[in-house]
Amino acid sequence: MSAHVFIAEDEASIVSLLKYNLEKEGYKVSHSENGEDALKQIKSKQPDLILMDWMLPELSGVEICKNLKKDNKFNDIPIIMLTAKGEEEDKIKAFDTGADDYVTKPFSQKELNARIKSLLRRSKPQSSSDIVEFTDLKIDRITKRVYRKDKEITLGPTEFKLLDFFIKNPKRVYSREQLLNNVWGEDIYVESRTVDVHIRRLRQAINIQNTKPLIRTVRSAGYSLES
Amino acid sequence: MSAHVFIAEDEASIVSLLKYNLEKEGYKVSHSENGEDALKQIKSKQPDLILMDWMLPELSGVEICKNLKKDNKFNDIPIIMLTAKGEEEDKIKAFDTGADDYVTKPFSQKELNARIKSLLRRSKPQSSSDIVEFTDLKIDRITKRVYRKDKEITLGPTEFKLLDFFIKNPKRVYSREQLLNNVWGEDIYVESRTVDVHIRRLRQAINIQNTKPLIRTVRSAGYSLES
DNA sequence: TTCCTCAGTTAACAAATGATTAAAAAGGGG
DNA sequence: CCCCTTTTTAATCATTTGTTAACTGAGGAA
């Protein structure tokens, strides 16, 4: 699943250059040449990232930026401002309107790609790496192995999924309901006590004698993974 | 509550310049001159943002960066790389190791401030909205934990809900009736004296010896949370 | 001021709620 | 059909909850 990059830029030559390069990187790309239309398209398409010219016909990049950052639904979309001016003050202004990064023309495609990658990584935590660590726990999603303090631990499939889910949001308390929906699946019906049983098995597997247990029980609320 | 910025940099002149400027901006600042120590400090202090020199004694910035980005507990801390080199390839490498931004020395303090602001804005919201504070009380609805003066306090489920309700409208006085409706639920019938008992339990849990009590009794009216 | 009354405080306890655990039953590949 | 995992069940254990009743103290009346 590739990210969707939206370009708001009126110079055709730049658009085609960007488009070519971004598509080569594997992004889905769409664009608009005018500010008003750009805003409309962004709101309907909800891209993952926006490259926006500072100056745009109809509605300036600054205006669009402000508009998007006001709206809860769109203020998470990272925005990179493109501009011909290299002046200090403009950079500050760009950041102040809510832009997340700033690139001056002419820009290097390589650097732009790097900045895009960085912003996307930040806004898409779910597509995180295949090896995740939390304190002394390490889980490898590829080989399906789990380690505690570099010692391997064997888990049943359900326990693995359970731990994998917990590790995505450590310290957060999940209700049995939430765990069932996220680990077992929305449409599967099992008793909520079943969760307890798997929590117990997971605890037994990952615990180390005389150490603070990793899974916390929050009475009448659920469970969480602690450090 | 101001953000905490950590500086990992060995050139004293740069550190003092940065420190001066960041503190003027209202950030809490701490620093380390050596890579190994920096990593240790970062893990214990958990700053909100890191400014890191590309080259550091003991353990290079790149290494620290990689190390932090692997661990779920720290990979949300934004990192800005500081470097003397202005070369293209280094920028790419910096982003590849997981840095979130990149600034070349000599840098403009104004631009750095803008970039810091942008990164903080981006990383804060997920954690802040479900944490409520009132004077020295802090309640985290995600992890279901309560703190007084940064020391954790354990509450039973009802006391937690009670405090959570009070903190939504501090200083406002609620009758037992209102508390029952809002904390216990509209359709549940319990004696109104029960409220007193839970108020007492909550008081015992959150009070500190020789300090003004946080919950005020308003005779023949109800209770309120005071500062 | 003193005394009385009423509202709030407190401690103790029994009941109920929720979590843990072990063991049996039920599935589901190989 | 056997082995391994998952789910259910039910007994047990732990904590929380609501109730009761005695106690305390504030504030008004005399």
XYZ file of C-alpha atoms in Angstrom, chain A residues 2-5 27 47-50 77-78 80 113-127, chain B residues 122:
28
model
C 1.793 3.090 -1.210
C 1.363 6.576 0.125
C -0.577 9.187 -1.769
C 1.219 12.477 -2.442
C 3.997 6.960 -4.552
C -3.676 12.375 0.611
C -0.928 11.232 2.975
C 1.298 14.185 2.203
C 1.091 17.512 0.374
C -1.527 15.605 6.773
C 2.084 16.725 6.556
C 5.972 20.558 2.541
C 12.537 12.341 -1.258
C 14.313 12.021 2.036
C 12.155 14.686 3.616
C 9.015 13.081 2.280
C 10.087 9.735 3.656
C 10.776 11.232 7.024
C 7.414 12.954 7.273
C 5.541 9.887 6.128
C 7.350 7.706 8.616
C 6.305 10.096 11.328
C 2.653 10.211 10.390
C 2.227 6.533 9.651
C 3.331 4.686 12.718
C 1.321 1.604 11.806
C 3.570 0.747 8.885
C 3.606 17.160 15.262
